[in-house]
Every structure is written in structure tokens, then in C-alpha cells.
Short mmCIF file of C-alpha atoms and ligand atoms in Angstrom, two decimals:
data_model
loop_
_atom_site.label_atom_id
_atom_site.label_comp_id
_atom_site.label_asym_id
_atom_site.label_seq_id
_atom_site.Cartn_x
_atom_site.Cartn_y
_atom_site.Cartn_z
CA UNK A 27 0.00 0.00 0.00
CA UNK A 28 1.35 3.44 -0.94
CA UNK A 29 1.36 6.83 0.71
CA UNK A 30 -1.87 8.07 -0.79
CA UNK A 31 -4.04 8.11 2.23
CA UNK A 32 -7.60 6.89 1.89
CA UNK A 33 -8.82 9.42 4.42
CA UNK A 34 -7.30 12.26 2.43
CA UNK A 35 -8.92 11.04 -0.77
CA UNK A 36 -12.28 10.82 1.00
CA UNK A 37 -11.79 14.32 2.43
CA UNK A 38 -11.20 15.61 -1.09
CA UNK A 39 -14.27 13.74 -2.31
CA UNK A 40 -16.42 15.14 0.51
CA UNK A 41 -15.24 18.62 -0.48
CA UNK A 42 -16.60 18.09 -4.02
CA UNK A 43 -19.96 19.34 -5.17
CA UNK A 44 -21.28 15.89 -6.02
CA UNK A 45 -23.95 17.39 -8.29
CA UNK A 46 -21.14 18.67 -10.47
CA UNK A 47 -18.68 15.79 -10.83
CA UNK A 48 -16.39 15.60 -13.87
CA UNK A 49 -15.27 12.24 -15.26
CA UNK A 50 -11.65 12.59 -16.33
CA UNK A 51 -9.03 10.37 -17.85
CA UNK A 52 -5.82 10.37 -19.85
CA UNK A 53 -6.37 10.72 -23.60
CA UNK A 54 -5.35 7.26 -24.82
CA UNK A 55 -6.34 3.55 -24.62
CA UNK A 56 -10.12 3.48 -23.93
CA UNK A 57 -10.68 7.16 -23.20
CA UNK A 58 -13.06 7.73 -26.12
CA UNK A 59 -15.81 5.52 -24.73
CA UNK A 60 -14.99 6.29 -21.07
CA UNK A 61 -15.69 9.96 -21.85
CA UNK A 62 -18.53 9.31 -24.27
CA UNK A 63 -20.20 7.02 -21.72
CA UNK A 64 -19.78 9.69 -19.05
CA UNK A 65 -21.59 12.20 -21.27
CA UNK A 66 -24.36 9.66 -21.92
CA UNK A 67 -24.83 9.45 -18.15
CA UNK A 68 -24.99 13.24 -17.89
CA UNK A 69 -21.50 14.01 -16.51
CA UNK A 70 -19.10 16.72 -17.58
CA UNK A 71 -15.89 15.29 -19.02
CA UNK A 72 -12.22 16.22 -19.09
CA UNK A 73 -9.32 14.72 -20.97
CA UNK A 74 -5.68 15.08 -19.97
CA UNK A 75 -4.17 15.25 -23.40
CA UNK A 76 -0.64 15.11 -24.71
CA UNK A 77 0.04 18.05 -27.06
CA UNK A 78 -0.45 16.91 -30.64
CA UNK A 79 -2.90 14.13 -29.69
CA UNK A 80 -6.01 16.26 -29.24
CA UNK A 81 -7.66 15.62 -32.62
CA UNK A 82 -9.71 12.48 -31.75
CA UNK A 83 -11.17 14.13 -28.63
CA UNK A 84 -12.06 17.27 -30.56
CA UNK A 85 -13.44 15.48 -33.60
CA UNK A 86 -15.43 12.87 -31.68
CA UNK A 87 -16.54 15.66 -29.30
CA UNK A 88 -16.22 13.57 -26.14
CA UNK A 89 -14.38 16.06 -23.90
CA UNK A 90 -15.79 19.26 -22.38
CA UNK A 91 -12.42 20.28 -20.95
CA UNK A 92 -8.89 19.74 -22.23
CA UNK A 93 -5.95 19.74 -19.83
CA UNK A 94 -2.99 19.92 -22.21
CA UNK A 95 0.33 18.42 -21.09
CA UNK A 96 3.73 18.04 -22.79
CA UNK A 97 3.86 14.35 -22.06
CA UNK A 98 1.39 11.78 -20.77
CA UNK A 99 3.30 11.23 -17.53
CA UNK A 100 2.58 14.87 -16.55
CA UNK A 101 -0.89 13.71 -15.41
CA UNK A 102 0.69 13.15 -11.97
CA UNK A 103 2.17 16.69 -11.79
CA UNK A 104 0.89 18.84 -8.95
CA UNK A 105 -0.68 21.52 -11.20
CA UNK A 106 -2.56 18.92 -13.22
CA UNK A 107 -3.80 17.23 -10.05
CA UNK A 108 -4.98 20.59 -8.78
CA UNK A 109 -6.85 21.34 -12.00
CA UNK A 110 -8.50 17.93 -11.79
CA UNK A 111 -9.57 18.46 -8.19
CA UNK A 112 -10.88 21.94 -9.03
CA UNK A 113 -13.21 20.33 -11.56
CA UNK A 114 -14.48 17.80 -8.97
CA UNK A 115 -12.89 15.06 -11.03
CA UNK A 116 -13.13 11.35 -10.58
CA UNK A 117 -10.34 9.83 -12.67
CA UNK A 118 -10.91 6.55 -14.48
CA UNK A 119 -7.65 4.56 -14.71
CA UNK A 120 -6.87 2.55 -17.84
CA UNK A 121 -3.85 0.68 -19.20
CA UNK A 122 -2.07 3.74 -20.60
CA UNK A 123 -2.75 5.75 -17.45
CA UNK A 124 -1.08 3.04 -15.37
CA UNK A 125 1.83 2.74 -17.82
CA UNK A 126 2.53 6.47 -18.14
CA UNK A 127 1.76 7.67 -14.63
CA UNK A 128 3.56 4.66 -13.16
CA UNK A 129 2.40 2.49 -10.26
CA UNK A 130 4.69 4.17 -7.72
CA UNK A 131 3.32 7.61 -8.42
CA UNK A 132 -0.29 6.38 -8.51
CA UNK A 133 0.23 4.76 -5.12
CA UNK A 134 2.26 7.55 -3.54
CA UNK A 135 1.58 10.93 -5.20
CA UNK A 136 -1.69 10.93 -7.11
CA UNK A 137 -4.03 12.70 -4.72
CA UNK A 138 -7.09 12.73 -6.93
CA UNK A 139 -10.12 10.50 -6.34
CA UNK A 140 -10.05 7.54 -8.71
CA UNK A 141 -12.70 4.99 -9.62
CA UNK A 142 -11.83 1.43 -8.57
CA UNK A 143 -9.33 -0.14 -6.19
CA UNK A 144 -5.96 1.65 -6.39
CA UNK A 145 -4.10 -1.19 -4.67
CA UNK A 146 -5.13 -3.87 -7.15
CA UNK A 147 -3.35 -2.19 -10.08
CA UNK A 148 -0.01 -3.58 -8.91
CA UNK A 149 -1.48 -7.09 -8.72
CA UNK A 150 -2.31 -7.18 -12.38
CA UNK A 151 1.00 -5.59 -13.42
CA UNK A 152 3.36 -7.99 -11.66
CA UNK A 153 3.23 -11.54 -12.96
CA UNK A 154 3.85 -13.22 -9.59
CA UNK A 155 1.10 -11.29 -7.84
CA UNK A 156 -1.27 -11.82 -10.75
CA UNK A 157 -0.57 -15.56 -10.61
CA UNK A 158 -1.11 -15.64 -6.84
CA UNK A 159 -4.54 -14.07 -7.29
CA UNK A 160 -5.47 -16.46 -10.09
CA UNK A 161 -4.26 -19.50 -8.12
CA UNK A 162 -6.20 -18.40 -5.04
CA UNK A 163 -9.36 -18.14 -7.13
CA UNK A 164 -8.93 -21.76 -8.24
CA UNK A 165 -9.44 -21.01 -11.93
CA UNK A 166 -7.69 -23.06 -14.62
CA UNK A 167 -4.43 -21.35 -15.69
CA UNK A 168 -1.50 -22.63 -17.80
CA UNK A 169 0.98 -24.81 -15.88
CA UNK A 170 4.18 -23.02 -15.00
CA UNK A 171 7.66 -24.57 -15.46
CA UNK A 172 10.26 -23.76 -12.82
CA UNK A 173 13.20 -24.12 -15.18
CA UNK A 174 13.96 -24.80 -18.80
CA UNK A 175 15.28 -28.33 -18.15
CA UNK A 176 11.68 -29.32 -17.30
CA UNK A 177 10.36 -28.44 -20.77
CA UNK A 178 8.66 -31.62 -21.99
CA UNK A 179 6.07 -30.17 -24.39
CA UNK A 180 5.41 -26.93 -26.22
CA UNK A 181 5.73 -23.90 -23.95
CA UNK A 182 5.28 -20.17 -24.27
CA UNK A 183 8.12 -18.04 -22.88
CA UNK A 184 7.33 -14.54 -21.58
CA UNK A 185 9.43 -11.75 -20.16
CA UNK A 186 8.64 -9.28 -17.34
CA UNK A 187 6.00 -6.61 -17.73
CA UNK A 188 3.26 -6.31 -20.34
CA UNK A 189 5.01 -5.73 -23.64
CA UNK A 190 1.99 -6.31 -25.82
CA UNK A 191 3.32 -9.78 -26.58
CA UNK A 192 6.63 -8.46 -27.99
CA UNK A 193 9.54 -10.87 -27.68
CA UNK A 194 7.44 -13.84 -26.53
CA UNK A 195 8.42 -17.14 -28.11
CA UNK A 196 7.41 -20.75 -28.35
CA UNK A 197 9.76 -23.69 -27.70
CA UNK A 198 9.30 -27.45 -27.46
CA UNK A 199 12.54 -28.63 -25.80
CA UNK A 200 15.30 -27.31 -23.50
CA UNK A 201 17.63 -27.11 -26.54
CA UNK A 202 15.21 -25.06 -28.59
CA UNK A 203 14.68 -22.80 -25.59
CA UNK A 204 18.43 -22.17 -25.28
CA UNK A 205 18.84 -21.59 -29.00
CA UNK A 206 16.11 -18.94 -29.03
CA UNK A 207 17.36 -17.25 -25.86
CA UNK A 208 20.88 -17.04 -27.33
CA UNK A 209 19.58 -15.57 -30.55
CA UNK A 210 17.49 -12.95 -28.67
CA UNK A 211 20.45 -11.99 -26.48
CA UNK A 212 22.61 -11.62 -29.59
CA UNK A 213 20.05 -9.29 -31.16
CA UNK A 214 19.79 -7.31 -27.89
CA UNK A 215 16.04 -7.97 -27.76
CA UNK A 216 16.50 -9.06 -24.16
CA UNK A 217 19.24 -8.64 -21.54
CA UNK A 218 20.71 -11.17 -19.08
CA UNK A 219 18.43 -9.81 -16.37
CA UNK A 220 15.39 -10.74 -18.52
CA UNK A 221 16.64 -14.31 -18.94
CA UNK A 222 16.70 -14.76 -15.17
CA UNK A 223 13.08 -13.64 -15.03
CA UNK A 224 11.82 -15.60 -18.04
CA UNK A 225 8.43 -17.07 -17.34
CA UNK A 226 7.85 -20.47 -18.96
CA UNK A 227 4.29 -21.77 -19.22
CA UNK A 228 2.31 -24.47 -20.97
CA UNK A 229 1.40 -23.48 -24.53
CA UNK A 230 -2.37 -23.67 -24.76
CA UNK A 231 -3.62 -24.52 -28.18
CA UNK A 232 -7.08 -23.02 -28.52
CA UNK A 233 -9.16 -20.02 -29.48
CA UNK A 234 -8.77 -16.67 -27.82
CA UNK A 235 -11.57 -15.04 -25.80
CA UNK A 236 -10.99 -11.99 -23.65
CA UNK A 237 -13.90 -11.55 -21.30
CA UNK A 238 -14.76 -8.09 -20.04
CA UNK A 239 -16.34 -8.24 -16.62
CA UNK A 240 -17.71 -5.48 -14.44
CA UNK A 241 -17.96 -6.05 -10.72
CA UNK A 242 -20.50 -3.76 -9.16
CA UNK A 243 -19.43 -3.27 -5.56
CA UNK A 244 -22.69 -1.39 -5.00
CA UNK A 245 -24.81 -4.36 -6.07
CA UNK A 246 -22.25 -7.09 -5.20
CA UNK A 247 -22.76 -8.55 -8.67
CA UNK A 248 -20.43 -9.75 -11.42
CA UNK A 249 -21.58 -8.74 -14.90
CA UNK A 250 -20.31 -10.10 -18.21
CA UNK A 251 -20.21 -7.00 -20.38
CA UNK A 252 -18.53 -8.18 -23.56
CA UNK A 253 -15.84 -10.27 -25.21
CA UNK A 254 -13.17 -9.75 -27.82
CA UNK A 255 -10.44 -11.75 -29.43
CA UNK A 256 -7.01 -10.33 -30.17
CA UNK A 257 -5.65 -9.60 -33.62
CA UNK A 258 -1.92 -10.13 -33.28
CA UNK A 259 1.02 -9.62 -35.58
CA UNK A 260 2.55 -11.56 -37.06
CA UNK A 261 0.87 -14.76 -35.78
CA UNK A 262 -2.54 -13.91 -37.26
CA UNK A 263 -0.96 -13.14 -40.63
CA UNK A 264 1.33 -16.14 -40.49
CA UNK A 265 -1.56 -18.59 -40.34
CA UNK A 266 -2.67 -17.42 -43.80
CA UNK A 267 0.56 -18.75 -45.29
CA UNK A 268 0.57 -22.49 -46.13
CA UNK A 269 2.59 -24.45 -43.53
CA UNK A 270 5.06 -25.70 -46.16
CA UNK A 271 5.93 -22.12 -47.20
CA UNK A 272 6.15 -21.03 -43.56
CA UNK A 273 8.95 -23.57 -43.09
CA UNK A 274 10.79 -22.23 -46.15
CA UNK A 275 10.45 -18.67 -44.92
CA UNK A 276 11.91 -19.50 -41.51
CA UNK A 277 9.84 -16.79 -39.85
CA UNK A 278 9.42 -16.71 -36.06
CA UNK A 279 5.91 -16.06 -34.80
CA UNK A 280 5.30 -12.95 -32.69
CA UNK A 281 2.27 -11.92 -30.67
CA UNK A 282 2.15 -8.13 -30.88
CA UNK A 283 -1.38 -6.83 -30.36
CA UNK A 284 -2.58 -4.66 -33.24
CA UNK A 285 -6.37 -4.72 -32.78
CA UNK A 286 -9.41 -6.60 -31.49
CA UNK A 287 -12.43 -8.39 -32.91
CA UNK A 288 -15.78 -8.54 -31.10
CA UNK A 289 -16.74 -12.13 -30.43
CA UNK A 290 -19.42 -14.21 -28.76
CA UNK A 291 -18.92 -17.58 -27.14
CA UNK A 292 -20.71 -20.85 -27.55
CA UNK A 293 -23.60 -20.49 -25.10
CA UNK A 294 -22.70 -23.70 -23.24
CA UNK A 295 -19.38 -22.13 -22.19
CA UNK A 296 -21.01 -19.22 -20.40
CA UNK A 297 -21.49 -21.01 -17.04
CA UNK A 298 -17.68 -21.46 -16.87
CA UNK A 299 -17.21 -17.78 -17.61
CA UNK A 300 -19.50 -16.68 -14.80
CA UNK A 301 -17.83 -19.12 -12.38
CA UNK A 302 -14.39 -17.78 -13.28
CA UNK A 303 -15.51 -14.16 -12.78
CA UNK A 304 -17.25 -14.94 -9.46
CA UNK A 305 -14.24 -16.88 -8.14
CA UNK A 306 -11.80 -14.16 -9.04
CA UNK A 307 -13.93 -11.53 -7.32
CA UNK A 308 -14.05 -13.66 -4.16
CA UNK A 309 -10.26 -14.23 -4.17
CA UNK A 310 -9.58 -10.52 -4.68
CA UNK A 311 -11.75 -9.63 -1.66
CA UNK A 312 -9.39 -11.65 0.51
CA UNK A 313 -6.05 -10.79 -1.06
CA UNK A 314 -6.48 -7.12 -2.01
CA UNK A 315 -9.33 -5.70 0.04
CA UNK A 316 -11.86 -4.40 -0.77
CA UNK A 317 -11.20 -6.41 -3.96
CA UNK A 318 -12.38 -5.86 -7.51
CA UNK A 319 -14.33 -2.69 -8.14
CA UNK A 320 -15.49 -1.96 -11.67
CA UNK A 321 -14.03 -3.40 -14.86
CA UNK A 322 -11.67 -6.35 -15.05
CA UNK A 323 -10.72 -8.61 -17.91
CA UNK A 324 -9.59 -12.19 -18.23
CA UNK A 325 -7.75 -13.30 -21.34
CA UNK A 326 -8.42 -16.93 -22.05
CA UNK A 327 -7.87 -19.70 -24.53
CA UNK A 328 -10.59 -22.29 -25.02
CA UNK A 329 -9.20 -25.69 -25.98
CA UNK A 330 -10.96 -28.54 -27.78
CA UNK A 331 -11.99 -30.06 -24.45
CA UNK A 332 -14.01 -26.86 -24.07
CA UNK A 333 -11.99 -25.76 -21.07
CA UNK A 334 -11.59 -22.01 -20.53
CA UNK A 335 -7.93 -21.49 -19.56
CA UNK A 336 -7.02 -18.02 -18.29
CA UNK A 337 -3.53 -16.80 -19.15
CA UNK A 338 -3.76 -13.13 -18.22
CA UNK A 339 -5.80 -10.81 -16.06
CA UNK A 340 -6.30 -7.06 -15.94
CA UNK A 341 -7.96 -5.44 -12.96
CA UNK A 342 -9.04 -2.30 -14.82
CA UNK A 343 -10.68 -1.48 -18.12
CA UNK A 344 -9.11 -3.48 -20.95
CA UNK A 345 -8.33 -2.22 -24.46
CA UNK A 346 -10.62 -4.87 -25.95
CA UNK A 347 -13.66 -2.96 -24.64
CA UNK A 348 -13.11 -0.64 -27.62
CA UNK A 349 -14.95 -3.31 -29.64
CA UNK A 350 -18.15 -2.16 -27.94
CA UNK A 351 -18.03 1.60 -27.72
CA UNK A 352 -21.80 1.41 -28.35
CA UNK A 353 -22.83 -1.94 -26.90
CA UNK A 354 -22.03 -5.63 -27.01
CA UNK A 355 -24.40 -8.57 -27.39
CA UNK A 356 -23.95 -9.30 -23.68
CA UNK A 357 -24.25 -5.79 -22.28
CA UNK A 358 -27.42 -5.35 -24.35
CA UNK A 359 -28.82 -8.57 -22.88
CA UNK A 360 -28.19 -7.30 -19.39
CA UNK A 361 -29.25 -3.69 -19.72
CA UNK A 362 -31.76 -3.71 -22.59
CA UNK A 363 -30.14 -0.52 -23.84
CA UNK A 364 -26.82 0.33 -25.43
CA UNK A 365 -24.14 0.02 -22.76
CA UNK A 366 -20.39 0.39 -23.32
CA UNK A 367 -17.93 -0.35 -20.53
CA UNK A 368 -17.25 3.39 -20.32
CA UNK A 369 -20.92 4.11 -19.83
CA UNK A 370 -21.19 1.29 -17.25
CA UNK A 371 -18.47 2.95 -15.15
CA UNK A 372 -20.31 6.26 -15.18
CA UNK A 373 -23.60 4.52 -14.43
CA UNK A 374 -21.97 3.07 -11.28
CA UNK A 375 -20.61 6.46 -10.25
CA UNK A 376 -24.04 8.02 -10.83
CA UNK A 377 -25.66 5.29 -8.72
CA UNK A 378 -23.05 5.88 -5.99
CA UNK A 379 -23.84 9.60 -5.96
CA UNK A 380 -27.61 8.91 -5.99
CA UNK A 381 -27.34 6.50 -3.05
CA UNK A 382 -25.00 8.83 -1.20
CA UNK A 383 -22.43 6.04 -1.25
CA UNK A 384 -19.73 7.29 -3.64
CA UNK A 385 -17.10 6.54 -0.97
CA UNK A 386 -17.59 2.81 -1.53
CA UNK A 387 -16.33 2.89 -5.11
CA UNK A 388 -13.67 5.61 -4.94
CA UNK A 389 -10.06 5.04 -4.04
P1 ADP B 405 0.92 -9.09 -22.86
O1 ADP B 405 0.39 -9.11 -21.47
O2 ADP B 405 2.32 -8.64 -22.96
O3 ADP B 405 -0.01 -8.45 -23.84
P2 ADP B 405 -0.08 -11.76 -23.09
O4 ADP B 405 0.21 -12.53 -21.87
O5 ADP B 405 -1.41 -11.16 -23.28
O6 ADP B 405 1.00 -10.61 -23.29
O7 ADP B 405 0.26 -12.69 -24.35
C1 ADP B 405 0.26 -12.21 -25.68
C2 ADP B 405 -0.32 -13.27 -26.62
O8 ADP B 405 0.45 -14.46 -26.55
C3 ADP B 405 -1.72 -13.72 -26.27
O9 ADP B 405 -2.74 -12.89 -26.76
C4 ADP B 405 -1.79 -15.10 -26.91
O10 ADP B 405 -2.02 -15.02 -28.31
C5 ADP B 405 -0.40 -15.60 -26.69
N1 ADP B 405 -0.30 -16.42 -25.46
C6 ADP B 405 -0.04 -15.98 -24.20
N2 ADP B 405 0.04 -16.99 -23.32
C7 ADP B 405 -0.18 -18.11 -24.02
C8 ADP B 405 -0.21 -19.52 -23.70
N3 ADP B 405 0.00 -19.95 -22.45
N4 ADP B 405 -0.47 -20.38 -24.70
C9 ADP B 405 -0.66 -19.97 -25.97
N5 ADP B 405 -0.62 -18.68 -26.35
C10 ADP B 405 -0.40 -17.75 -25.40
#
């Protein structure tokens, strides 16, 4: 837990005019539908925008206020924080906010009320903590190998931190592992310190489903809001080349995210999805109190035994929610109206204000 004091945040929140709250975020990642959804719910909106990046927010008309900064990381500067507080802002964190502001500064210096659980952001960013949470929840995850000598089937090798899949590789024996590591070291793609931290896990052969959940702390209910599958380079292009030619080309697959497709799942798999979401919410209550609060996402692979195997978790809004800036099949089922994840967040904040219980969902 960092130095940002919960009491101080609540004092700031209690000083706000709660009839005049602004929903603010950093202009990147999922900010278009976070801000658009806030407007749909009747809030004022503000974007903290890096100079030169303002066009989408102007042209899609989602921001009432622009706080211009030289670089994204300036969102944690004192003057910017003050401007945000002056507007009665609740900040919605997303992947780019966490990456640019940095976990240390979010935990220690960012004295602006945020939606969600501030402490859980570190749990999804650090692979060991993330794994601890997933193990505690009892959900099916890929087996982990302690060292390369144990490799007895195809594995996926990952390096520290989310790199959008860059530099991940597949190997099927200790020799192949060593060969690929040597070649990456030679090309300076990784350093010796990365090799020590290489994470080796079972390669799951299946189809990709990233499930976007929303946990309403106000209702104590887990909602399935939408799903996407990843569109990754070059693996998704590689599969269009006949296998025989792939061998001739000698290309290595990579898993760099370039976009997302909306997707729906076979209906018979949905009970597993709800179980996984419910279990994760329960585990998070114990490990990182008060637990999940708002959006979280589980990236899974579904194999031909129809098992949903979760290989990654985010405990904040995920980029794949951009596939339903209007609505998804699932959020429409639940709400009977168009509901993006961005709008869902603002709906929760509005409910919190209406029930005089905003404290419960602010961190
Ligand atoms: P990052 O967090 O850096 O974006 P991910 O853990 O999401 O990286 O992995 C990137 C991609 O690698 C995934 O979308 C998936 O295609 C593939 N992948 C990850 N783990 C596995 C695994 N255990 N088995 C098979 N493919 C995997």
C-alpha cells in the first residue's frame, strides 16, 4: 500500500460538489468511450491530453475540458492534479494511465479521487502477484515450469511486464529454448536480467476469448459485459501462409497486439465464464481488500476439451472494450439498452452519488 491516504482522498471527495462531478481520464487507450459514456450518463468530461494528440477528442466531441500536457506522464504533476480536483474530477484509470503515470506515483503521489481499487493495479502488473490471485481463485491457468530443463512439451516463454506480446516465443525442448534465448540476447532484444526472469508456461492450443467483466461493488454482482479476441502480428498473418511455405520462410511467430475483434462464445461455455468471474472476485476480496471494483478482464484460450484457460488478467478497463463503444451482445442482454464499458463505469458512479455512497467505489 502506498502513501496516498484513503482518508485524504475521501476528504477531497467530501469537499466536491457531487452534483457537479467531472469524469476525467488520460487521452489514450479506452478514453473515447470512457468519456462518451460519461456524457451519456450526464457528466461533464475532461481529458488530460498530450500536445499533438487532441484531434480524436475534438473530432469525436467527447471532452468538455482539455488539460494539455507536454507528455502523458505529466498527469501526476501537482498543477494537473490541482486542476482535476478543481473540476471535482473522478479519474478513471486505464492501461495507458497506469503505464505512463507509473504504479509508484499512482500509489504515492496521485491525490485525486479515482474509480476502482488503487491497490489492485499492482497485482495485475506484476506476474507473480497476478498468478497468486489467479491460483487463489482456483481457476484453470496454464501450468508453470520452474526451469527450462523441465520443458517436456510446447511452452510459451514470456518476459517481465506487459510488452503487448513483444519478444514472446514458443519452444518445445530445452535445446530449442536455449537456441532462441541465445539468438534474442545476440540481437539485444533481451538482456541477461530478462533471462533470469523468463516465465515459462504451458502453450495452450485453442481459441482466444478476452472476457470483459464489471464487478458492481454497490450491487455485489459480477456482470459479463462483452468479449473480444485479439488480432496479433505476425501470428494472425502467419496462419494465412501455407505451412510448407512457412517452413521455407523460416519466420518466427510474434504476438504483438494490433487490434481486437468482437466475439461471442458458444452459449454452453457461459457457465464457466461466470464461475471464473465470481471466483476471481471472491479471491480478490481476501487478497487485495476491498477487492475488484469496476471493470476487469480475463484473457483466455478455449481448448478442444471446451476448457476455458485463463492466461492473463487485468484489474481495470481493458483495451478490448473498444470493440463495444456502443454496446455488445452481452451488455445489451443485461441492460436492454446500449451500454459500453465506459458508460457502465459512469452509471456506477451516478448510482453511488444517488445513493449517497460514492465513498464505496472511490479510491
Ligand atoms: P501481454 O500481457 O504482454 O499483452 P499476453 O500474456 O497477453 O502478453 O500474451 C500475448 C499473446 O500471446 C496472447 O494474446 C496469446 O495469443 C499468446 N499467449 C499468451 N500466453 C499463451 C499460452 N499460455 N499459450 C498460448 N498462447 C499464449
